[in-house]
Amino acid sequence: MPRILWADDEIDLLKPHILFLEAKGYDVTSVANGADAVAKNEQERYDVVFLDEQMPGMGGLDALQEIKANRPEVPVVMITKSEEEQIMEDALGRQIADYLIKPVNPKQILLTIKRLLDRERLRGETVSQDYLSRFGQITMRLSGGLDHAEWVDLYQELVRFDLDLGDADENVAEILHNQYREANREFGNFVERYYADWIGEADTLHRDGDDRPALSHEVLSKYVLPHLEPHSKGRGGDGKPKRPVLFFLIDCLRFDQWLMLESLLYPHFEIQKDWHWSLLPTATPYSRNAIFSGLLPINIAQRHRDRWSAGDDDESLNQHEEFFLGDLLKRRRLGDIRMRYDKLITGADGQAFADKVLDYTQHDLSAVVVNFLDILTHSRSDSAVLKEIAPDEAAFRGLARTWFEHSWLFEAFRTLAEQDVTIVLTTDHGAVRSLRPTKVIGDRDTSTSLRYKFGRNLKCDRSDAIFVKHPENYGLPRSGLNENYIFCKEDFYFVYPTSYHRYVQRYNDTFQHGGVSMEEMLLPVVTLRPKG
């Protein structure tokens, strides 16, 4: 039974209110002054405290200070006859939970208690009902076939249900988890069916229609360079961009994690959200190089053979992004653009960036790669402590929010929010929580990644992966005639039969990328304009 403490010097006149609350199942303790309220709060635990602002002796504001000092977690509702702004601000500054003006009626008190005590439960029940009412419609949409734009809409809906359900009924959460898995299964089939066609259109027709999504190598051309084009409306009379453009690429940023960042950025920026789909494999050497070069991996290997080599080591294959970006600007006849590129890996790199972020507004285009989230994602695989702190998606995105809220990056964004700039933010790929191993066979030269592999004589369960017999159809280079690629679908990850148990023990329940899932492929592209 929830316990209520109510302090008012006219408490006898409130007897009908107290009887009403007791009839609704609440245990109400009443006192006639602030000193007694403080004493009762020290002796007993209450779920909600109501304080009259004007009482003889110790008034409501003084009692509030004593109560909060003793039990800071208890919600306190201030009740007063006065509507003076100063009194309201004083009470709010002392962290009251609500503020009511006399006269109050019983139902008003009841609704306040329910809002304070039952808000999370009622909200969870409402969200659960909303999701269950949508369950059948989502299932029908999955079975009826979706186009690429409808897949983005469905993914957003599932992510928002996942965020909103929170600590709701475990059975409902399990239903959502299973439907999420079903959606990823159908998503993998969709990508397998249409991806080669998209690559053919992008590579030969250069078509940017509604029949296919924007892909990694089109991100800069579609979302960033228009702010710099010579004939765009953003140009000033001197041929310079009207405002500097800063392009941020946060490595391994999932959409649900972006929503955590968005809630912090919204007070400072007007936000416009678009989407692009990561190229396959959804791994940094392929997707990020494609973003900065504006080319498919097969074309990068042909045009810049000395800067592309077969392999799957992120560090060695992502050393030429600045060169690729400069080459793209020259091809787009933007070679006169004052461009700057930085890759921020360590905390010291980041803090140095935040300290001198205004220097970046002196360039027409600044490209900044932020590696922290990718490092955090990989670190969780190797750290029992991190896995304990972030055991699932919800906890991991909470960890990402905590990092960003206290980071040099947020500090830099707040500084930029006071400048006349355009910011475009995206990522090269996301990550999926890998929970199901699938066996793979390949020769000793096969790549080592868990979500994708390339090599000769590759074999795996075709239902768990996409097998690419002709890599050029997927816009991918190959070093030999018999080299193939395979990409894991859903939440599978590749394990060799000879080391099966060792790999499962090490990599099960880790966040990986390189394969085919909504989390890895469907990526936000966000344009930010300062509100000020």
Coordinates of C-alpha atoms in Angstrom, one line a residue:
M1 CA 0.0 0.0 0.0
P2 CA 1.6 3.3 -1.1
R3 CA 2.3 5.6 1.8
I4 CA 1.4 9.4 1.7
L5 CA 2.5 12.1 4.1
W6 CA 0.4 15.3 4.0
A7 CA 1.4 18.4 5.9
D8 CA -1.1 21.3 6.1
D9 CA -2.1 23.7 8.9
E10 CA -5.7 23.2 7.8
I11 CA -5.5 19.4 7.6
D12 CA -8.9 19.0 9.4
L13 CA -10.5 20.6 6.4
L14 CA -8.9 18.1 4.1
K15 CA -10.4 15.1 5.8
P16 CA -12.7 14.3 2.8
H17 CA -9.6 14.3 0.5
I18 CA -7.8 11.9 2.9
L19 CA -10.8 9.5 3.1
F20 CA -11.0 9.5 -0.7
L21 CA -7.4 8.5 -1.0
E22 CA -7.7 5.8 1.6
A23 CA -10.7 4.4 -0.3
K24 CA -8.4 4.2 -3.3
G25 CA -5.9 2.1 -1.4
Y26 CA -3.4 4.7 -0.1
D27 CA -2.1 4.9 3.5
V28 CA -2.2 8.6 4.4
T29 CA -0.5 10.1 7.4
S30 CA -1.5 13.7 8.1
V31 CA 0.3 16.4 10.2
A32 CA -0.4 20.1 10.8
N33 CA 3.0 21.7 10.5
G34 CA 6.4 21.5 8.8
A35 CA 8.3 20.4 11.9
D36 CA 6.1 17.4 12.3
A37 CA 6.4 16.5 8.6
V38 CA 10.2 16.6 8.9
A39 CA 10.1 14.4 12.0
K40 CA 7.7 11.9 10.4
N41 CA 9.9 11.7 7.3
E42 CA 12.9 10.9 9.5
Q43 CA 11.0 8.1 11.3
E44 CA 9.2 6.5 8.4
R45 CA 9.5 6.0 4.7
Y46 CA 6.9 7.6 2.5
D47 CA 6.3 7.3 -1.2
V48 CA 5.0 10.9 -1.7
V49 CA 5.0 14.0 0.5
F50 CA 2.5 16.8 0.1
L51 CA 3.6 20.1 1.7
D52 CA 1.5 23.3 2.3
E53 CA 3.8 26.2 1.3
Q54 CA 2.4 28.5 4.1
M55 CA 2.3 27.0 7.6
P56 CA 3.0 28.6 11.0
G57 CA 6.5 28.0 12.3
M58 CA 8.5 25.9 9.8
G59 CA 7.0 26.7 6.4
G60 CA 6.8 24.4 3.4
L61 CA 10.0 25.6 1.7
D62 CA 12.0 25.1 4.9
A63 CA 10.4 21.7 5.5
L64 CA 11.2 20.8 1.9
Q65 CA 14.9 21.5 2.4
E66 CA 15.0 19.3 5.5
I67 CA 13.1 16.5 3.9
K68 CA 15.3 16.5 0.8
A69 CA 18.4 16.5 3.0
N70 CA 17.3 13.4 4.8
R71 CA 15.6 11.5 1.9
P72 CA 16.5 13.1 -1.5
E73 CA 14.7 10.4 -3.4
V74 CA 11.2 11.0 -2.1
P75 CA 8.9 13.1 -4.4
V76 CA 7.6 16.2 -2.8
V77 CA 4.5 18.1 -4.0
M78 CA 4.2 21.8 -3.0
I79 CA 0.6 23.1 -2.4
T80 CA 0.1 26.9 -2.0
K81 CA -2.5 29.6 -2.3
S82 CA 0.1 31.9 -4.0
E83 CA 0.8 32.1 -7.7
E84 CA 3.8 34.3 -7.3
E85 CA 6.5 33.4 -9.8
Q86 CA 9.3 33.8 -7.3
I87 CA 7.8 31.3 -4.9
M88 CA 7.3 28.8 -7.7
E89 CA 10.9 29.3 -8.9
D90 CA 12.2 28.9 -5.3
A91 CA 10.2 25.6 -4.9
L92 CA 11.3 24.3 -8.3
G93 CA 14.9 25.1 -7.5
R94 CA 14.7 22.9 -4.5
Q95 CA 13.6 19.9 -6.7
I96 CA 9.9 19.5 -6.0
A97 CA 8.2 16.9 -8.1
D98 CA 5.0 18.9 -8.7
Y99 CA 3.3 22.2 -7.8
L100 CA -0.4 22.6 -7.1
I101 CA -2.5 25.8 -6.5
K102 CA -5.2 25.8 -3.8
P103 CA -8.0 24.9 -3.7
V104 CA -7.2 21.3 -4.7
N105 CA -9.8 18.6 -5.2
P106 CA -9.4 14.9 -4.4
K107 CA -9.2 13.8 -8.0
Q108 CA -6.4 16.3 -8.7
I109 CA -4.5 14.8 -5.7
L110 CA -5.1 11.3 -6.9
L111 CA -3.9 12.0 -10.5
T112 CA -0.8 13.6 -9.1
I113 CA 0.0 10.5 -7.0
K114 CA -0.6 8.2 -9.9
R115 CA 1.6 10.3 -12.2
L116 CA 4.4 10.2 -9.6
L117 CA 4.1 6.6 -8.5
D118 CA 2.5 4.7 -11.4
R119 CA 3.9 6.7 -14.3
E120 CA 6.4 4.1 -15.4
R121 CA 4.0 1.2 -14.8
L122 CA 1.1 2.9 -16.7
R123 CA 3.4 4.0 -19.5
G124 CA 4.8 0.4 -19.8
E125 CA 1.3 -1.0 -19.9
T126 CA 0.3 1.5 -22.6
V127 CA 3.3 0.9 -24.7
S128 CA 2.8 -2.9 -24.4
Q129 CA -0.8 -2.5 -25.5
D130 CA 0.3 -0.3 -28.4
Y131 CA 2.9 -2.8 -29.5
L132 CA 0.6 -5.8 -29.2
S133 CA -2.0 -4.0 -31.3
R134 CA 0.6 -3.4 -34.0
F135 CA 2.1 -6.9 -33.8
G136 CA -0.3 -8.4 -36.4
Q137 CA 0.1 -5.5 -38.8
I138 CA 3.9 -5.7 -38.6
T139 CA 3.7 -9.5 -39.3
M140 CA 1.5 -8.9 -42.3
R141 CA 3.9 -6.2 -43.6
L142 CA 6.8 -8.6 -43.3
S143 CA 4.9 -11.3 -45.3
G144 CA 3.6 -8.9 -47.9
G145 CA 7.0 -7.6 -49.0
L146 CA 8.5 -4.2 -48.4
D147 CA 10.5 -1.8 -50.5
H148 CA 13.7 -0.1 -49.2
A149 CA 11.9 2.9 -47.8
E150 CA 9.3 0.7 -46.0
W151 CA 12.2 -1.3 -44.4
V152 CA 13.5 2.0 -42.9
D153 CA 10.1 2.8 -41.6
L154 CA 9.7 -0.6 -40.1
Y155 CA 13.1 -0.6 -38.5
Q156 CA 12.4 2.8 -36.9
E157 CA 9.1 1.5 -35.5
L158 CA 10.8 -1.6 -34.0
V159 CA 13.6 0.4 -32.5
R160 CA 11.2 2.9 -30.9
F161 CA 9.1 0.0 -29.4
D162 CA 12.3 -1.5 -28.1
L163 CA 13.2 1.9 -26.4
D164 CA 9.7 2.5 -25.1
L165 CA 9.1 -0.9 -23.7
G166 CA 12.0 -0.6 -21.3
D167 CA 11.1 -2.6 -18.2
A168 CA 7.7 -3.6 -19.5
D169 CA 6.3 -7.1 -19.2
E170 CA 9.0 -9.7 -20.0
N171 CA 6.5 -11.7 -22.1
V172 CA 5.9 -8.6 -24.4
A173 CA 9.6 -8.0 -24.6
E174 CA 10.2 -11.6 -25.7
I175 CA 7.5 -11.2 -28.4
L176 CA 9.2 -8.1 -29.7
H177 CA 12.6 -9.9 -29.6
N178 CA 11.2 -12.7 -31.7
Q179 CA 9.5 -10.4 -34.2
Y180 CA 12.7 -8.4 -34.5
R181 CA 14.5 -11.6 -35.3
E182 CA 11.9 -12.5 -37.9
A183 CA 12.2 -9.0 -39.4
N184 CA 16.0 -9.5 -39.7
R185 CA 15.5 -12.8 -41.4
E186 CA 13.2 -11.3 -44.0
F187 CA 15.6 -8.3 -44.3
G188 CA 18.4 -10.6 -45.2
N189 CA 16.3 -12.2 -47.9
F190 CA 15.4 -8.8 -49.2
V191 CA 19.0 -7.7 -49.5
E192 CA 20.0 -10.9 -51.1
R193 CA 17.2 -10.4 -53.7
Y194 CA 17.9 -6.8 -54.7
Y195 CA 21.4 -5.8 -53.7
A196 CA 23.2 -6.7 -56.9
D197 CA 20.6 -4.7 -58.9
W198 CA 21.3 -1.7 -56.7
I199 CA 25.0 -2.0 -57.3
G200 CA 24.5 -2.3 -61.1
E201 CA 22.4 0.8 -61.1
A202 CA 24.8 2.8 -59.0
D203 CA 27.8 1.7 -60.9
T204 CA 26.6 2.0 -64.5
L205 CA 23.5 4.1 -64.6
H206 CA 24.4 6.6 -61.8
R207 CA 20.7 6.7 -61.1
D208 CA 19.5 8.2 -57.8
G209 CA 15.8 7.3 -57.9
D210 CA 13.3 6.1 -55.4
D211 CA 13.7 2.4 -56.5
R212 CA 16.8 2.0 -54.5
P213 CA 18.4 3.4 -51.3
A214 CA 21.4 5.8 -51.1
L215 CA 24.5 3.6 -50.6
S216 CA 27.7 4.4 -48.7
H217 CA 29.6 5.7 -51.7
E218 CA 26.8 8.2 -52.3
V219 CA 26.7 9.8 -48.9
L220 CA 29.0 12.7 -49.5
S221 CA 27.6 13.5 -53.0
K222 CA 24.0 13.4 -51.7
Y223 CA 24.2 14.9 -48.3
V224 CA 27.4 16.9 -47.9
L225 CA 28.7 18.3 -51.2
P226 CA 25.5 20.1 -52.2
H227 CA 26.3 22.5 -49.4
L228 CA 29.5 23.3 -51.3
E229 CA 28.4 23.1 -54.9
P230 CA 29.4 26.2 -57.0
H231 CA 25.9 26.8 -58.2
S232 CA 24.1 26.0 -55.0
K233 CA 22.0 28.6 -53.1
G234 CA 24.4 28.3 -50.2
R235 CA 27.2 30.1 -52.1
G236 CA 28.0 33.6 -51.3
G237 CA 28.9 36.2 -53.9
D238 CA 32.7 35.6 -53.6
G239 CA 32.3 31.9 -54.7
K240 CA 32.8 30.6 -51.2
P241 CA 30.3 28.5 -49.3
K242 CA 27.8 30.6 -47.3
R243 CA 28.8 28.8 -44.1
P244 CA 31.4 26.2 -43.2
V245 CA 30.4 22.5 -43.3
L246 CA 31.6 20.0 -40.8
F247 CA 31.2 16.3 -41.6
F248 CA 31.3 13.9 -38.7
L249 CA 31.6 10.2 -39.2
I250 CA 31.1 8.3 -35.9
D251 CA 32.4 4.8 -36.5
C252 CA 30.0 2.0 -35.6
L253 CA 27.0 4.1 -34.6
R254 CA 23.7 2.3 -34.5
F255 CA 20.3 4.0 -35.0
D256 CA 19.2 3.3 -31.5
Q257 CA 22.4 4.8 -30.2
W258 CA 21.9 7.9 -32.4
L259 CA 18.5 8.4 -30.7
M260 CA 20.4 8.7 -27.4
L261 CA 22.6 11.3 -28.9
E262 CA 19.7 13.1 -30.6
S263 CA 17.9 13.7 -27.3
L264 CA 21.0 15.6 -26.0
L265 CA 21.5 17.6 -29.3
Y266 CA 17.9 18.6 -29.9
P267 CA 17.9 21.6 -27.5
H268 CA 20.9 23.0 -29.5
F269 CA 20.1 22.1 -33.1
E270 CA 17.4 21.9 -35.8
I271 CA 17.7 18.2 -36.9
Q272 CA 16.9 16.8 -40.3
K273 CA 17.2 13.0 -40.6
D274 CA 17.8 11.0 -43.8
W275 CA 19.1 7.5 -44.4
H276 CA 21.7 5.6 -46.3
W277 CA 22.4 1.8 -46.5
S278 CA 25.9 0.5 -45.8
L279 CA 27.6 -1.4 -48.6
L280 CA 28.5 -5.0 -48.1
P281 CA 30.5 -6.1 -46.2
T282 CA 29.4 -3.7 -43.5
A283 CA 32.9 -3.2 -42.3
T284 CA 35.1 -0.2 -42.0
P285 CA 37.6 -0.9 -44.8
Y286 CA 34.8 -1.2 -47.3
S287 CA 32.0 1.1 -46.2
R288 CA 34.2 4.0 -44.8
N289 CA 36.6 4.0 -47.8
A290 CA 33.5 4.1 -50.1
I291 CA 32.1 7.1 -48.2
F292 CA 35.2 9.2 -48.5
S293 CA 36.1 8.1 -52.1
G294 CA 32.6 8.2 -53.5
L295 CA 33.4 4.9 -55.2
L296 CA 32.4 1.3 -54.9
P297 CA 35.2 -0.9 -53.4
I298 CA 35.8 -2.5 -56.9
N299 CA 36.3 1.0 -58.4
I300 CA 38.6 2.0 -55.5
A301 CA 40.8 -1.0 -56.2
Q302 CA 40.9 -0.2 -59.9
R303 CA 41.5 3.6 -59.6
H304 CA 43.8 3.5 -56.6
R305 CA 45.4 0.1 -56.8
D306 CA 48.4 1.2 -54.7
R307 CA 46.1 2.3 -51.9
W308 CA 43.9 -0.8 -51.8
S309 CA 45.0 -4.3 -50.8
A310 CA 43.1 -7.4 -50.0
G311 CA 42.7 -7.9 -46.3
D312 CA 40.3 -7.3 -43.5
D313 CA 42.4 -5.3 -41.1
D314 CA 40.7 -2.0 -40.3
E315 CA 43.8 -0.1 -39.4
S316 CA 45.8 -0.9 -42.5
L317 CA 43.0 -0.4 -45.0
N318 CA 41.8 3.0 -43.6
Q319 CA 44.9 5.1 -43.9
H320 CA 44.0 6.9 -47.1
E321 CA 40.6 8.5 -46.3
E322 CA 42.0 12.1 -46.6
F323 CA 43.5 11.3 -50.0
F324 CA 40.2 9.7 -51.1
L325 CA 38.2 12.7 -50.0
G326 CA 40.6 15.1 -51.9
D327 CA 40.3 13.0 -55.0
L328 CA 36.5 13.1 -54.8
L329 CA 36.5 16.8 -54.5
K330 CA 38.7 17.1 -57.6
R331 CA 36.4 14.8 -59.6
R332 CA 33.5 17.0 -58.5
R333 CA 35.4 20.2 -59.5
L334 CA 35.6 21.3 -55.9
G335 CA 39.3 21.3 -55.8
D336 CA 39.4 24.9 -54.6
I337 CA 37.5 24.0 -51.4
R338 CA 39.5 24.6 -48.2
M339 CA 39.4 21.1 -46.8
R340 CA 40.6 19.6 -43.5
Y341 CA 40.5 16.0 -42.3
D342 CA 41.1 14.5 -38.8
K343 CA 40.8 11.1 -37.3
L344 CA 40.2 11.1 -33.5
I345 CA 41.2 7.9 -31.8
T346 CA 42.3 8.6 -28.3
G347 CA 40.7 10.8 -25.6
A348 CA 43.6 13.2 -25.9
D349 CA 42.9 13.5 -29.7
G350 CA 39.3 14.3 -28.9
Q351 CA 40.0 16.9 -26.2
A352 CA 42.5 18.6 -28.4
F353 CA 39.8 18.8 -31.1
A354 CA 37.2 20.2 -28.7
D355 CA 39.7 22.8 -27.5
K356 CA 40.3 24.2 -31.0
V357 CA 37.0 23.3 -32.7
L358 CA 36.5 26.9 -33.7
D359 CA 39.6 26.6 -36.0
Y360 CA 37.6 24.1 -38.0
T361 CA 35.0 26.8 -38.9
Q362 CA 37.8 28.5 -40.9
H363 CA 37.7 25.7 -43.5
D364 CA 35.0 25.2 -46.1
L365 CA 34.8 21.5 -45.3
S366 CA 36.1 19.7 -42.3
A367 CA 35.8 15.9 -42.1
V368 CA 36.2 14.3 -38.7
V369 CA 36.2 10.6 -38.0
V370 CA 35.4 9.6 -34.4
N371 CA 36.5 6.1 -33.5
F372 CA 35.4 5.9 -29.8
L373 CA 32.2 3.9 -30.3
D374 CA 33.9 1.3 -32.5
I375 CA 36.6 0.9 -29.9
L376 CA 34.0 0.6 -27.1
T377 CA 32.1 -2.0 -29.2
H378 CA 35.3 -4.1 -29.7
S379 CA 36.4 -3.6 -26.1
R380 CA 33.1 -5.2 -24.9
S381 CA 34.1 -8.4 -26.6
D382 CA 37.3 -8.6 -24.7
S383 CA 36.3 -7.2 -21.3
A384 CA 34.2 -9.1 -18.8
V385 CA 33.7 -5.8 -16.9
L386 CA 32.2 -4.0 -19.9
K387 CA 30.0 -7.0 -20.7
E388 CA 28.8 -6.9 -17.1
I389 CA 28.0 -3.2 -17.3
A390 CA 26.3 -3.5 -20.7
P391 CA 24.9 -7.0 -20.9
D392 CA 22.4 -6.2 -23.7
E393 CA 21.4 -3.6 -26.4
A394 CA 19.5 -1.4 -23.9
A395 CA 22.4 -1.2 -21.5
F396 CA 24.9 -0.7 -24.3
R397 CA 23.0 2.2 -25.9
G398 CA 22.7 3.7 -22.3
L399 CA 26.5 3.4 -22.1
A400 CA 26.9 5.2 -25.4
R401 CA 24.6 8.0 -24.1
T402 CA 26.6 8.3 -20.9
W403 CA 29.8 8.6 -22.8
F404 CA 28.5 11.2 -25.2
E405 CA 26.8 13.3 -22.5
H406 CA 30.2 13.7 -20.7
S407 CA 32.4 13.7 -23.7
W408 CA 34.6 16.2 -25.5
L409 CA 32.5 15.5 -28.6
F410 CA 29.3 16.9 -26.9
E411 CA 31.4 19.8 -25.7
A412 CA 32.5 20.5 -29.3
F413 CA 28.9 20.3 -30.5
R414 CA 27.7 22.8 -27.9
T415 CA 30.5 25.2 -29.0
L416 CA 29.5 24.8 -32.7
A417 CA 25.8 25.4 -31.8
E418 CA 26.8 29.0 -31.2
Q419 CA 28.3 29.3 -34.7
D420 CA 26.8 29.7 -38.2
V421 CA 27.7 26.3 -39.5
T422 CA 26.2 23.2 -41.2
I423 CA 26.9 19.9 -39.6
V424 CA 26.3 16.5 -41.3
L425 CA 26.7 13.5 -39.0
T426 CA 26.6 9.8 -40.0
T427 CA 28.3 6.5 -39.6
D428 CA 29.9 3.9 -41.8
H429 CA 28.1 0.8 -40.3
G430 CA 26.4 -0.4 -37.2
A431 CA 26.8 -3.6 -35.2
V432 CA 24.6 -6.5 -34.3
R433 CA 24.6 -8.6 -31.1
S434 CA 25.9 -11.9 -32.4
L435 CA 24.1 -14.8 -30.6
R436 CA 24.1 -17.7 -33.0
P437 CA 27.2 -19.5 -34.4
T438 CA 27.2 -21.0 -37.8
K439 CA 30.0 -23.3 -39.2
V440 CA 32.2 -22.2 -42.1
I441 CA 34.9 -24.0 -44.1
G442 CA 37.6 -22.2 -46.0
D443 CA 41.3 -22.5 -46.9
R444 CA 44.1 -21.0 -44.7
D445 CA 44.1 -17.7 -46.6
T446 CA 40.4 -17.0 -45.8
S447 CA 39.8 -13.7 -44.0
T448 CA 39.3 -13.7 -40.3
S449 CA 36.2 -11.6 -39.7
L450 CA 33.3 -13.1 -37.9
R451 CA 30.4 -11.6 -39.9
Y452 CA 31.9 -11.8 -43.4
K453 CA 34.7 -13.8 -45.1
F454 CA 36.4 -13.8 -48.5
G455 CA 38.6 -16.5 -49.9
R456 CA 38.5 -19.7 -52.0
N457 CA 36.4 -22.8 -51.5
L458 CA 34.1 -21.2 -48.9
K459 CA 31.3 -23.3 -47.6
C460 CA 28.6 -22.5 -45.0
D461 CA 24.9 -23.1 -44.4
R462 CA 23.2 -21.1 -47.2
S463 CA 20.2 -20.3 -44.9
D464 CA 22.5 -18.4 -42.5
A465 CA 24.5 -16.4 -45.0
I466 CA 24.6 -14.7 -48.4
F467 CA 27.0 -16.5 -50.8
V468 CA 28.5 -14.2 -53.4
K469 CA 29.9 -16.3 -56.3
H470 CA 30.6 -13.2 -58.5
P471 CA 32.0 -10.4 -56.2
E472 CA 31.9 -7.9 -59.1
N473 CA 28.1 -8.1 -59.0
Y474 CA 28.3 -6.8 -55.4
G475 CA 30.8 -4.0 -56.3
L476 CA 33.7 -5.9 -54.7
P477 CA 37.2 -6.6 -55.9
R478 CA 38.8 -10.0 -55.8
S479 CA 42.4 -11.1 -56.0
G480 CA 41.8 -14.5 -57.7
L481 CA 39.3 -16.1 -60.1
N482 CA 38.0 -18.5 -57.4
E483 CA 37.7 -15.9 -54.6
N484 CA 34.2 -15.5 -53.1
Y485 CA 32.5 -13.6 -50.3
I486 CA 30.0 -14.7 -47.7
F487 CA 28.0 -12.5 -45.4
C488 CA 26.2 -13.6 -42.2
K489 CA 22.5 -12.8 -42.0
E490 CA 20.6 -12.0 -38.9
D491 CA 22.6 -12.5 -35.7
F492 CA 24.8 -15.4 -36.9
Y493 CA 28.6 -15.3 -36.8
F494 CA 31.1 -17.7 -38.5
V495 CA 33.0 -20.3 -36.5
Y496 CA 35.4 -22.9 -37.9
P497 CA 34.5 -26.5 -37.0
T498 CA 38.0 -27.2 -35.7
S499 CA 37.9 -24.4 -33.2
Y500 CA 34.1 -24.4 -32.7
H501 CA 33.8 -24.4 -28.9
R502 CA 36.8 -22.0 -28.3
Y503 CA 35.3 -19.4 -30.7
V504 CA 31.8 -19.7 -29.3
Q505 CA 33.1 -19.2 -25.8
R506 CA 35.0 -16.1 -26.8
Y507 CA 32.7 -14.4 -29.3
N508 CA 29.1 -15.4 -28.4
D509 CA 27.1 -12.4 -27.3
T510 CA 29.5 -9.8 -28.7
F511 CA 28.7 -6.9 -31.0
Q512 CA 30.0 -7.6 -34.5
H513 CA 29.7 -6.0 -38.0
G514 CA 30.4 -7.0 -41.5
G515 CA 27.1 -8.9 -42.2
V516 CA 23.5 -8.3 -43.2
S517 CA 21.2 -7.0 -40.6
M518 CA 19.1 -3.9 -40.1
E519 CA 21.3 -2.8 -37.2
E520 CA 24.4 -2.9 -39.5
M521 CA 23.0 -1.6 -42.8
L522 CA 20.3 1.0 -42.0
L523 CA 22.1 4.2 -41.0
P524 CA 21.0 7.7 -40.2
V525 CA 22.4 10.7 -42.0
V526 CA 21.7 13.8 -39.9
T527 CA 22.0 17.4 -40.9
L528 CA 22.3 19.8 -37.9
R529 CA 21.7 23.6 -38.0
P530 CA 22.2 25.6 -34.8
K531 CA 19.0 26.9 -33.3
G532 CA 20.6 30.1 -32.2

